[in-house]
Coordinates of C-alpha atoms and ligand atoms in Angstrom, one line a residue:
X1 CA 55.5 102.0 65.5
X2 CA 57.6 103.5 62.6
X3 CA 56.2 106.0 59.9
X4 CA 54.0 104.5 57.6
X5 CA 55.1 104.8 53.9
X6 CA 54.1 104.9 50.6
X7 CA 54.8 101.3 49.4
X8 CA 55.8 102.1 46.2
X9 CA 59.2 103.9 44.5
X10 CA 58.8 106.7 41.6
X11 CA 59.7 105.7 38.2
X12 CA 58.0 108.4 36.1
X13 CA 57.4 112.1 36.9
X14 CA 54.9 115.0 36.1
X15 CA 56.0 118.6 36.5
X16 CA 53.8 120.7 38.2
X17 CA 53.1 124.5 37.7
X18 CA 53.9 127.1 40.1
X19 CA 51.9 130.5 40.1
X20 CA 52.4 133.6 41.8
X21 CA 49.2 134.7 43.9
X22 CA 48.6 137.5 42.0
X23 CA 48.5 135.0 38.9
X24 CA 46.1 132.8 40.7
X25 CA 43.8 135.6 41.4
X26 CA 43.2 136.8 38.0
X27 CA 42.7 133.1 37.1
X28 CA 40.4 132.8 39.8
X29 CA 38.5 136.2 38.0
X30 CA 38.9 134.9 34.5
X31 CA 36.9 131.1 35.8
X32 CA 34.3 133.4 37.6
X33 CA 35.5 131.6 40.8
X34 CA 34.2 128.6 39.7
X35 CA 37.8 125.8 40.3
X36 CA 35.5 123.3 37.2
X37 CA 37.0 126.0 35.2
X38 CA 40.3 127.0 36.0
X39 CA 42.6 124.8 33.5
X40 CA 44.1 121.7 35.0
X41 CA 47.5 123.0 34.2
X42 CA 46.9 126.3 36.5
X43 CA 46.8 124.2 39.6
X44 CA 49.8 123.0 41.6
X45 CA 48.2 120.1 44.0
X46 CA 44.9 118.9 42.5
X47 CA 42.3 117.4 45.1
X48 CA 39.4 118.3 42.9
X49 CA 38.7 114.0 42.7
X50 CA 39.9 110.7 43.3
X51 CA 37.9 109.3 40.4
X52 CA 40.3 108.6 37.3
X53 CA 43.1 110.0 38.6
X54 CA 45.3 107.4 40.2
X55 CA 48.7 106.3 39.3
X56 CA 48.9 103.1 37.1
X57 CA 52.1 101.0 37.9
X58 CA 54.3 100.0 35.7
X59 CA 52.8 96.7 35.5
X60 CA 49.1 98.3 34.4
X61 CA 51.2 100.0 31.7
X62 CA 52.6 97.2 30.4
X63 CA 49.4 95.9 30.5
X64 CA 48.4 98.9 28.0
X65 CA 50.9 96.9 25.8
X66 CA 50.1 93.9 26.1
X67 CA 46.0 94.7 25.8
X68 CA 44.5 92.4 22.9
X69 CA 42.6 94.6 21.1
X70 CA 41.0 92.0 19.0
X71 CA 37.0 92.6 18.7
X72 CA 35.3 89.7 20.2
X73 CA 37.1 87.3 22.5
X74 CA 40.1 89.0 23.9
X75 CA 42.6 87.1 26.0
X76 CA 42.3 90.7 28.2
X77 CA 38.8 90.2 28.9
X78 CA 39.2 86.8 29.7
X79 CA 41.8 87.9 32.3
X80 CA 39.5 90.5 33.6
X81 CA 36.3 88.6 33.8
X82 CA 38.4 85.8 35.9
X83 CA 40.3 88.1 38.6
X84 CA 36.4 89.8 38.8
X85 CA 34.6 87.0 39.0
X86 CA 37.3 85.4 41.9
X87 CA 37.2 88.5 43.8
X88 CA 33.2 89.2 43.3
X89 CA 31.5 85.5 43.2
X90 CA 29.4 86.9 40.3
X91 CA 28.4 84.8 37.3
X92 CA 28.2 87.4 34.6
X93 CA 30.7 90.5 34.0
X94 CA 29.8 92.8 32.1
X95 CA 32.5 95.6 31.3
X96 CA 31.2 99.6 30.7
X97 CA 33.4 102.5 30.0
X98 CA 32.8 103.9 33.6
X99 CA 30.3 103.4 36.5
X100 CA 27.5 105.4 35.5
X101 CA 27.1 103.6 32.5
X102 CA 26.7 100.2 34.2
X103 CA 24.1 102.0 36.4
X104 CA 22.5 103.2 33.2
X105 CA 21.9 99.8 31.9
X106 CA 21.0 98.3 35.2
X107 CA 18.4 100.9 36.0
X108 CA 16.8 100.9 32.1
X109 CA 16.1 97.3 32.8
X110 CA 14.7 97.6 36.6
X111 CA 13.7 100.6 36.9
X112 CA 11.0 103.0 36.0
X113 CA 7.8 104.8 36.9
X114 CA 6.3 103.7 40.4
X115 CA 9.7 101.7 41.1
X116 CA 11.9 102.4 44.6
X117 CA 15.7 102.2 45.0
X118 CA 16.8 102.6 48.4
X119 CA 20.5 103.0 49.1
X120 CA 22.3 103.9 52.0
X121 CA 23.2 106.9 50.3
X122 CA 23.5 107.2 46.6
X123 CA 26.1 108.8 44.6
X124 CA 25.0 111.7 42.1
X125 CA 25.4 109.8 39.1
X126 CA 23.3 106.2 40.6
X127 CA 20.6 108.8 41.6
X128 CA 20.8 110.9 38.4
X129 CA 20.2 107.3 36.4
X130 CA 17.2 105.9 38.8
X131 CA 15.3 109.0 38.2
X132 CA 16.5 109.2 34.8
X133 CA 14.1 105.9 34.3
X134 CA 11.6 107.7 36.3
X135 CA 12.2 105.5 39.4
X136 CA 12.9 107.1 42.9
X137 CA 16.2 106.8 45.0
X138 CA 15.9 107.1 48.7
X139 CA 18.6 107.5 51.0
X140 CA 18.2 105.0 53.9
X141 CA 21.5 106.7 56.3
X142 CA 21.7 105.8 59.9
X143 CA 21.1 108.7 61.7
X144 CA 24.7 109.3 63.2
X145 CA 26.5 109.6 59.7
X146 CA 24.3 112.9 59.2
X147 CA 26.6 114.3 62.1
X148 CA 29.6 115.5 60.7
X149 CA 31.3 115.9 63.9
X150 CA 29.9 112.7 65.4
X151 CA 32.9 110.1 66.0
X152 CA 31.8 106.5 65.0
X153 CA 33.3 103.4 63.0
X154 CA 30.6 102.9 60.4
X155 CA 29.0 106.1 59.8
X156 CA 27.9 104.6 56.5
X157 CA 26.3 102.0 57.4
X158 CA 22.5 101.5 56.4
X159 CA 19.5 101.8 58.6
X160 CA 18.4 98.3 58.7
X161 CA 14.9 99.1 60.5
X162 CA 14.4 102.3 58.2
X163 CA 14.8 99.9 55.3
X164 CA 12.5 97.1 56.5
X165 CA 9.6 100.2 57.0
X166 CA 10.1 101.5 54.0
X167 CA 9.8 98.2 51.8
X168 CA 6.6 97.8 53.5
X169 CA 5.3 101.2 52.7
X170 CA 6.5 101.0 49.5
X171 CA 5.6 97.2 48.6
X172 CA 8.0 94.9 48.1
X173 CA 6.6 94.5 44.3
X174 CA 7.9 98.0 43.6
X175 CA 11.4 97.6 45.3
X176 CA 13.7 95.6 42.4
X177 CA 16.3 96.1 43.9
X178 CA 18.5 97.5 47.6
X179 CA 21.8 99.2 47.1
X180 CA 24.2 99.7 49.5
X181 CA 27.5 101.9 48.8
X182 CA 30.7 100.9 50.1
X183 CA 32.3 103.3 50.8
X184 CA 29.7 106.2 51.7
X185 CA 31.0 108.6 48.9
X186 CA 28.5 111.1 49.2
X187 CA 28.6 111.0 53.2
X188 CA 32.3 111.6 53.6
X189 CA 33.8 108.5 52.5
X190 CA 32.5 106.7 55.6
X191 CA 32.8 102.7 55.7
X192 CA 30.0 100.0 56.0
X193 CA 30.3 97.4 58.4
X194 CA 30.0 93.9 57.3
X195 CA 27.6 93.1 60.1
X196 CA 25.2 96.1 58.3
X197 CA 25.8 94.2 54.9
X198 CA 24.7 91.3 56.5
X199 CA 21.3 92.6 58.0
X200 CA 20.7 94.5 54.8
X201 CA 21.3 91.7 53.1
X202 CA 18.6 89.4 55.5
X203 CA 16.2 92.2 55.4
X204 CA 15.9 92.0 51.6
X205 CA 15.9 88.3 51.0
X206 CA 13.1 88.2 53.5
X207 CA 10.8 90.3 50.9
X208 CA 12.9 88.4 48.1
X209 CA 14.3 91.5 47.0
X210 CA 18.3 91.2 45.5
X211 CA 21.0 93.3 47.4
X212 CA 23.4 95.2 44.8
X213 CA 26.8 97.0 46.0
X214 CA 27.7 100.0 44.5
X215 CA 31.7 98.8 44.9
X216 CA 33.6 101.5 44.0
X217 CA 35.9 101.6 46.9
X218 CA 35.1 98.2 48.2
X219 CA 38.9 97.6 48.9
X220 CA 38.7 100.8 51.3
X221 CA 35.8 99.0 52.5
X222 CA 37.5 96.1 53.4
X223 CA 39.9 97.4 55.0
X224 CA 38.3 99.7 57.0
X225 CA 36.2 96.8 58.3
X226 CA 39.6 94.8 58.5
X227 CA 41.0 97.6 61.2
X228 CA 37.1 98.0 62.9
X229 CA 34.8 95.2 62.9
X230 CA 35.5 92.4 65.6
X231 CA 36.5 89.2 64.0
X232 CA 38.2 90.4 60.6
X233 CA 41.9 91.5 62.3
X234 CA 43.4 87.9 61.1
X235 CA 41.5 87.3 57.8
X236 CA 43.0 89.1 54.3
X237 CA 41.6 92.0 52.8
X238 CA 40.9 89.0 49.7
X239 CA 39.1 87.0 52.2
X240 CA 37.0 90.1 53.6
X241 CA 36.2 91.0 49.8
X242 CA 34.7 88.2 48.9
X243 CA 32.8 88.1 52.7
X244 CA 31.0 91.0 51.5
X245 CA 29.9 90.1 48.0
X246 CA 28.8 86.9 49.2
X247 CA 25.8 88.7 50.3
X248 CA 24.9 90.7 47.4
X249 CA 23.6 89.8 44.0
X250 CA 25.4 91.9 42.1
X251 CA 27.4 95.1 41.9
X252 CA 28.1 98.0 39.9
X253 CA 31.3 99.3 40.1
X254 CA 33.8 102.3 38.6
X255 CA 37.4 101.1 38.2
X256 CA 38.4 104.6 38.0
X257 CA 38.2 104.4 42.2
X258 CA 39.7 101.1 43.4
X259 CA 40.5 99.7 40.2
X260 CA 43.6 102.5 39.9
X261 CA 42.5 102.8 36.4
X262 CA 41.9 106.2 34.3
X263 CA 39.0 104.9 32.7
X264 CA 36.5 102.2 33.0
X265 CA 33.8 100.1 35.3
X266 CA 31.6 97.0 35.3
X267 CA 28.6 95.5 36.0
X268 CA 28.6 91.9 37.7
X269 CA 25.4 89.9 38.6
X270 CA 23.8 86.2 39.3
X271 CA 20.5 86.8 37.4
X272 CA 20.5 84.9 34.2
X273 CA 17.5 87.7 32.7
X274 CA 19.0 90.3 33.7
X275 CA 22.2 89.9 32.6
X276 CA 20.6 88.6 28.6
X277 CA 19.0 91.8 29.4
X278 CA 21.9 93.7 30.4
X279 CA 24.1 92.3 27.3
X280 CA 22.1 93.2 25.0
X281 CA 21.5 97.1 25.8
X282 CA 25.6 96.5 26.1
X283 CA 25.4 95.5 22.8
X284 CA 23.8 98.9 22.1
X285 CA 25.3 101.7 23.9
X286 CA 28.9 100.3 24.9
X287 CA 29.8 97.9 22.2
X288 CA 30.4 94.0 22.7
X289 CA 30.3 91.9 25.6
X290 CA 33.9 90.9 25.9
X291 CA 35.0 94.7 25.8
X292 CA 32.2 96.6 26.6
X293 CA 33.1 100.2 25.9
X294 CA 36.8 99.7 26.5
X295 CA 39.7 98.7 24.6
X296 CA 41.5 95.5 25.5
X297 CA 44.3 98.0 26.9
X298 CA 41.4 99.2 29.3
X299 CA 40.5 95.8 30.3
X300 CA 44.3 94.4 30.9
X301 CA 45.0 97.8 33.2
X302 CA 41.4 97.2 35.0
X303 CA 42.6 93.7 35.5
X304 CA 45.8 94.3 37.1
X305 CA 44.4 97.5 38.9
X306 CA 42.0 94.8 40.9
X307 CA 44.9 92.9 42.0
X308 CA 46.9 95.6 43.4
X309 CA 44.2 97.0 45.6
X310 CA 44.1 93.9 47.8
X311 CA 48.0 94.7 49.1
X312 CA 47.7 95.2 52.6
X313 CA 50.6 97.8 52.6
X314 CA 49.2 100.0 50.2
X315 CA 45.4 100.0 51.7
X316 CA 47.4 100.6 54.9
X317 CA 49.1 103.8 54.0
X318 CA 46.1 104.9 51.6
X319 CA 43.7 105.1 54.8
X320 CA 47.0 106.0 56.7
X321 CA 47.5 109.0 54.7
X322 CA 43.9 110.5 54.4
X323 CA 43.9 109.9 58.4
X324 CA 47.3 112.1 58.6
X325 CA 45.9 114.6 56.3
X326 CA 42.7 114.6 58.8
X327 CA 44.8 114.5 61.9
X328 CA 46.9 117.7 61.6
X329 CA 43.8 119.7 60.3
X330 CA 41.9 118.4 64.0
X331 CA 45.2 119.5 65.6
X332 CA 45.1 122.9 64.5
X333 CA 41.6 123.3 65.1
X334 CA 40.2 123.2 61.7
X335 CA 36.4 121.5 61.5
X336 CA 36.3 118.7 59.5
X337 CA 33.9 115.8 58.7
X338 CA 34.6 113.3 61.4
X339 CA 36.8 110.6 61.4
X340 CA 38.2 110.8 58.1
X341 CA 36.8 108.9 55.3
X342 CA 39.0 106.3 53.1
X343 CA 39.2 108.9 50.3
X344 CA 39.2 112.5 51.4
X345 CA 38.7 114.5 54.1
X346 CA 35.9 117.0 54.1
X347 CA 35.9 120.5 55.5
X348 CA 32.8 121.6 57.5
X349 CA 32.2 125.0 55.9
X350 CA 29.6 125.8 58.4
X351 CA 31.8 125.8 61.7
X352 CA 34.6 126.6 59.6
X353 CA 32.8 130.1 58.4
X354 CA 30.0 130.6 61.0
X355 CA 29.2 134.9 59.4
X356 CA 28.7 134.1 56.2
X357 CA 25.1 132.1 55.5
X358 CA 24.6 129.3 53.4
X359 CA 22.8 131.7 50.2
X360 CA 26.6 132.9 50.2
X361 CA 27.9 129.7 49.7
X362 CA 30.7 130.0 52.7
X363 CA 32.1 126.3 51.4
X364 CA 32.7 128.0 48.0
X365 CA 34.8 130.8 49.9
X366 CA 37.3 128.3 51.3
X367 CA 37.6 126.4 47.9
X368 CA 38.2 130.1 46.5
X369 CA 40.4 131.1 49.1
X370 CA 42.7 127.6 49.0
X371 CA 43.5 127.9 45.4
X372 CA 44.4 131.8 45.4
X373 CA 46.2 130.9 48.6
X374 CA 48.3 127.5 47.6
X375 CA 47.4 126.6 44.2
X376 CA 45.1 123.4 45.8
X377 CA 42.2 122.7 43.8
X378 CA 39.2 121.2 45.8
X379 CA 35.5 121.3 45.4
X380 CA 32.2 122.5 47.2
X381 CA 29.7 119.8 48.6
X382 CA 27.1 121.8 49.7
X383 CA 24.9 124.6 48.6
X384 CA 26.8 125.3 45.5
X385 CA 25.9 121.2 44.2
X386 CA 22.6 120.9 46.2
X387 CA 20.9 124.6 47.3
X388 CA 17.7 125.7 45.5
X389 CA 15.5 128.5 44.8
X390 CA 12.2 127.4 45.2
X391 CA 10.4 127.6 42.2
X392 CA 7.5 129.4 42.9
X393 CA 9.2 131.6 45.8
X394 CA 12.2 132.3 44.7
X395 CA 13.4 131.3 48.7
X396 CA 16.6 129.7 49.1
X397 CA 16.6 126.0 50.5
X398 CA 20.4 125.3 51.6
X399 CA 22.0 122.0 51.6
X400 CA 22.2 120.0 54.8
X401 CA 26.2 120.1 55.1
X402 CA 28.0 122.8 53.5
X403 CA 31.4 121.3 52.7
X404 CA 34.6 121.2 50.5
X405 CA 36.3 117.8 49.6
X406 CA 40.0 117.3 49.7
X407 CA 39.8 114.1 47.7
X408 CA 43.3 112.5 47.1
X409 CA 43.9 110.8 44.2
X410 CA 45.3 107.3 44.5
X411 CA 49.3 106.9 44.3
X412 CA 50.1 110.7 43.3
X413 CA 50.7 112.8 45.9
X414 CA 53.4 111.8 48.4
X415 CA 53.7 113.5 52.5
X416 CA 55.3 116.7 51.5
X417 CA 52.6 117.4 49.0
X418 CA 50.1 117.0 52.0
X419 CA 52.0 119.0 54.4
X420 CA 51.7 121.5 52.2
X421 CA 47.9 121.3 51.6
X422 CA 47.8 121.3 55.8
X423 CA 49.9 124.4 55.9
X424 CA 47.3 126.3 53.0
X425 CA 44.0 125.3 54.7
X426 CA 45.6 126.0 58.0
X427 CA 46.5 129.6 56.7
X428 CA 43.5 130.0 55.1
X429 CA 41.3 129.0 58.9
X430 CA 43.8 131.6 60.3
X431 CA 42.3 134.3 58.2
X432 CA 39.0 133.0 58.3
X433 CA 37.4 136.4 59.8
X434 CA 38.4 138.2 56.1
X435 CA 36.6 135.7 53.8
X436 CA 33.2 137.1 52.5
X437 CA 30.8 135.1 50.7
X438 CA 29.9 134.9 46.9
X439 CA 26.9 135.3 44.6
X440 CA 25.9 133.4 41.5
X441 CA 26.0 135.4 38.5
X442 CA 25.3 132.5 36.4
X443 CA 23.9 129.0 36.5
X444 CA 22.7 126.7 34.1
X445 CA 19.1 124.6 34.4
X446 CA 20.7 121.7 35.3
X447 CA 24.0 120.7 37.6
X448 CA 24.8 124.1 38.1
X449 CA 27.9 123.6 40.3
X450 CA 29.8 122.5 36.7
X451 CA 29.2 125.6 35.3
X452 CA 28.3 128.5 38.1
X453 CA 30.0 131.6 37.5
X454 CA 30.4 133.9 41.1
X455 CA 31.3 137.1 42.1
X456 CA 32.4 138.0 45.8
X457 CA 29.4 139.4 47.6
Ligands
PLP501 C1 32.3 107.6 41.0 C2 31.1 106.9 41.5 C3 30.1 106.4 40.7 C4 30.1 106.7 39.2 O1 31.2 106.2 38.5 P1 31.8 107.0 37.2 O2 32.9 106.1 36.8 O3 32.2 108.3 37.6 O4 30.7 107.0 36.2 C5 29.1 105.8 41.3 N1 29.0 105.6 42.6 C6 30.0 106.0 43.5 C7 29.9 105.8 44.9 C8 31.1 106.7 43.0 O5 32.0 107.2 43.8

């Protein structure tokens, strides 16, 4: 089997900065080792997110000029709404400026107090907006993809029988909706199986209870199940796409993942209340139906961004290239989040620094220690974004995983850029016995991790 490549040829090129490691480490000081707020221009390999940070082709930019920016009609949306509807089976489309703000509208209409979402596991944002209503999220995770080092094919896969107990604790009057997330975001970019969809799917329509997909990487998805799942090897990545949504009814999605777009998302549904419903809060926050809170520019990109992600070669080398980032970590004995999800690979801080305890954030010493070492930017998924200090107690409850996310942005970063990234979290495992911990000197009320400031303890 020859090298896998990047299916594409570079036409346009960004100069990145180079720093000394004496510069970084007074940058480092200055941001209160907090890598939110280092400047973007400081870093030399930024892993920080996937989200928004893709390469458009040249096509999506000459989509930018050919984007009709006329108010209400737009040949753009029109071009959107068709490829969306084709790939999603949906009757209404709804464009937003990102995801969270078609999870905003969704949840003002269904949720609210006494209300239930359960989710396989949801994202920050879907969570921040279910509660936001006064509704509660539950994750509904099958037990494995709480391993990190457990090996399995669909670690994000939803536990069916968990599920079907909880609607009937809950009632299935106060469950408007199940969501599943494809691909497990929050849980290491792990797929879902389209045998799960299909029993999450049964298990709601026997309470009458619609299924919703949280989409954003639903190409990965695809893919993933493609490569996996017994009977998808000969069908496309198109075909397997539309498999999936078949069983939902409806999505919400952010095109700023598999869309390849810098900004933008949508909302796509069946329910003719709903979506009246869902128009007319549009209407209110976003702007117009047929542009939502995008220009026609946005929507002609978003368009052409959908298409692209169903080529075979590029999902190939996409889940290729996380893999080989994964791979040579495993090799040289570094613990990471097993197997590697469709869009980064996550260091397990807690094998990775087993002296220093979770209340000095040991995932924010390797995010530290990678950017004074190599200029990499990543981020901490663990204590940092999820510890607390129990109000009344002041005792510290950790996070369950403490990790750090190398999430690779879509179409930027080519082999040599990750063989470098291997060779600075490799140095920084060899030194792993000098890393100490760090305290927060500052947080604010709310989403601390934004804003922390630290000092080495
Ligand atoms: C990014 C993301 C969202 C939110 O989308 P934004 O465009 O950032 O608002 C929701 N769910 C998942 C799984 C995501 O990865």
């Amino acid at each position: 089997m020859k090298t896998i490549i990047e299916p594409f040829k570079i036409k346009s090129v960004e100069p990145i900065k180079f720093t000394t490691e004496e510069e970084r480490e007074r940058i480092l000081q200055e941001a209160g080792y907090n890598l939110f707020l280092v400047k973007a221009e400081d870093v030399l390999i930024d892993l920080l997110t996937d989200s928004g940070t893709s390469a458009m082709s040249a096509k999506q930019w000459a989509g930018i000029m050919e984007g009709d920016e006329s108010y209400a009609g737009a040949r753009s949306f029109f071009r959107f709404e068709k490829i969306t509807k084709e790939l999603t089976g949906f009757k209404y489309i709804i464009p937003t400026h990102q995801g969270r703000a078609a999870e905003k509208i969704l949840f003002t209409i269904v949720g609210g107090a006494g209300k239930f979402i359960p989710n396989n596991t949801h994202f920050d944002t879907t969570r921040a907006n279910i509660e936001y209503s006064g509704a509660e999220a539950h994750d509904l995770l099958v037990p494995i993809g709480k391993d990190p080092s457990a090996r399995a094919d669909f670690k994000g896969n939803m536990d069916v029988d968990a599920l079907e107990k909880f609607i009937n604790e809950k009632g299935k009057e106060n469950i408007p909706l199940v969501m599943i997330t494809v691909t497990n975001n929050a849980g290491g970019g792990q797929p879902v199986s389209m045998e799960n969809i299909r029993a999450t799917k049964e298990v709601a329509s026997k309470y009458g209870i619609p299924l919703f997909i949280d989409a954003c990487r639903f190409a990965e998805n695809a893919y993933f199940i493609k490569k996996r799942e017994r009977g998808y090897q000969n069908k496309t990545v198109k075909e397997i796409v539309q498999e999936m949504f078949s069983y939902a009814d409806g999505c919400t999605m952010s095109a700023k993942k598999d869309a390849f777009v810098n900004m933008g998302g949508f909302l796509a549904l069946n329910d003719d209340m709903i979506a009246q419903n869902a128009r007319n809060i549009l209407i209110v926050t976003e702007g117009f139906p047929t542009y939502g809170g995008l220009a026609g520019r946005d929507l002609e990109a978003m368009a052409q961004g959908l298409e692209e992600i169903l080529d075979e070669h590029y999902l190939q080398y996409r889940l290729r290239s996380v893999e080989y980032l994964g791979e040579k970590l495993i090799e040289a004995g570094v613990p990471i989040l097993e197997p590697p999800g469709g869009h980064a690979i996550y260091l397990d801080a807690k094998r990775f620094l087993p002296n220093i305890p979770p209340e000095q954030f040991p995932g924010q010493a390797i995010v530290a220690e990678l950017f004074k070492v190599g200029g990499v930017r990543t981020v901490e998924i663990g204590s940092v974004m999820f510890g607390k200090n129990e109000k009344r107690t002041g005792k510290f409850i950790p996070s369950t995983m403490e990790l750090v996310r190398l999430a690779i942005p879509r179409r930027v970063y080519t082999q040599s850029h990750i063989d470098y990234v291997v060779e600075c979290v490799i140095e920084v495992f060899n030194n792993r016995s000098k890393l100490h911990g760090y305290k927060i000197v500052y947080e604010a009320p709310m989403l601390r991790h934004f804003t922390a400031r630290f000092l080495p303890h």
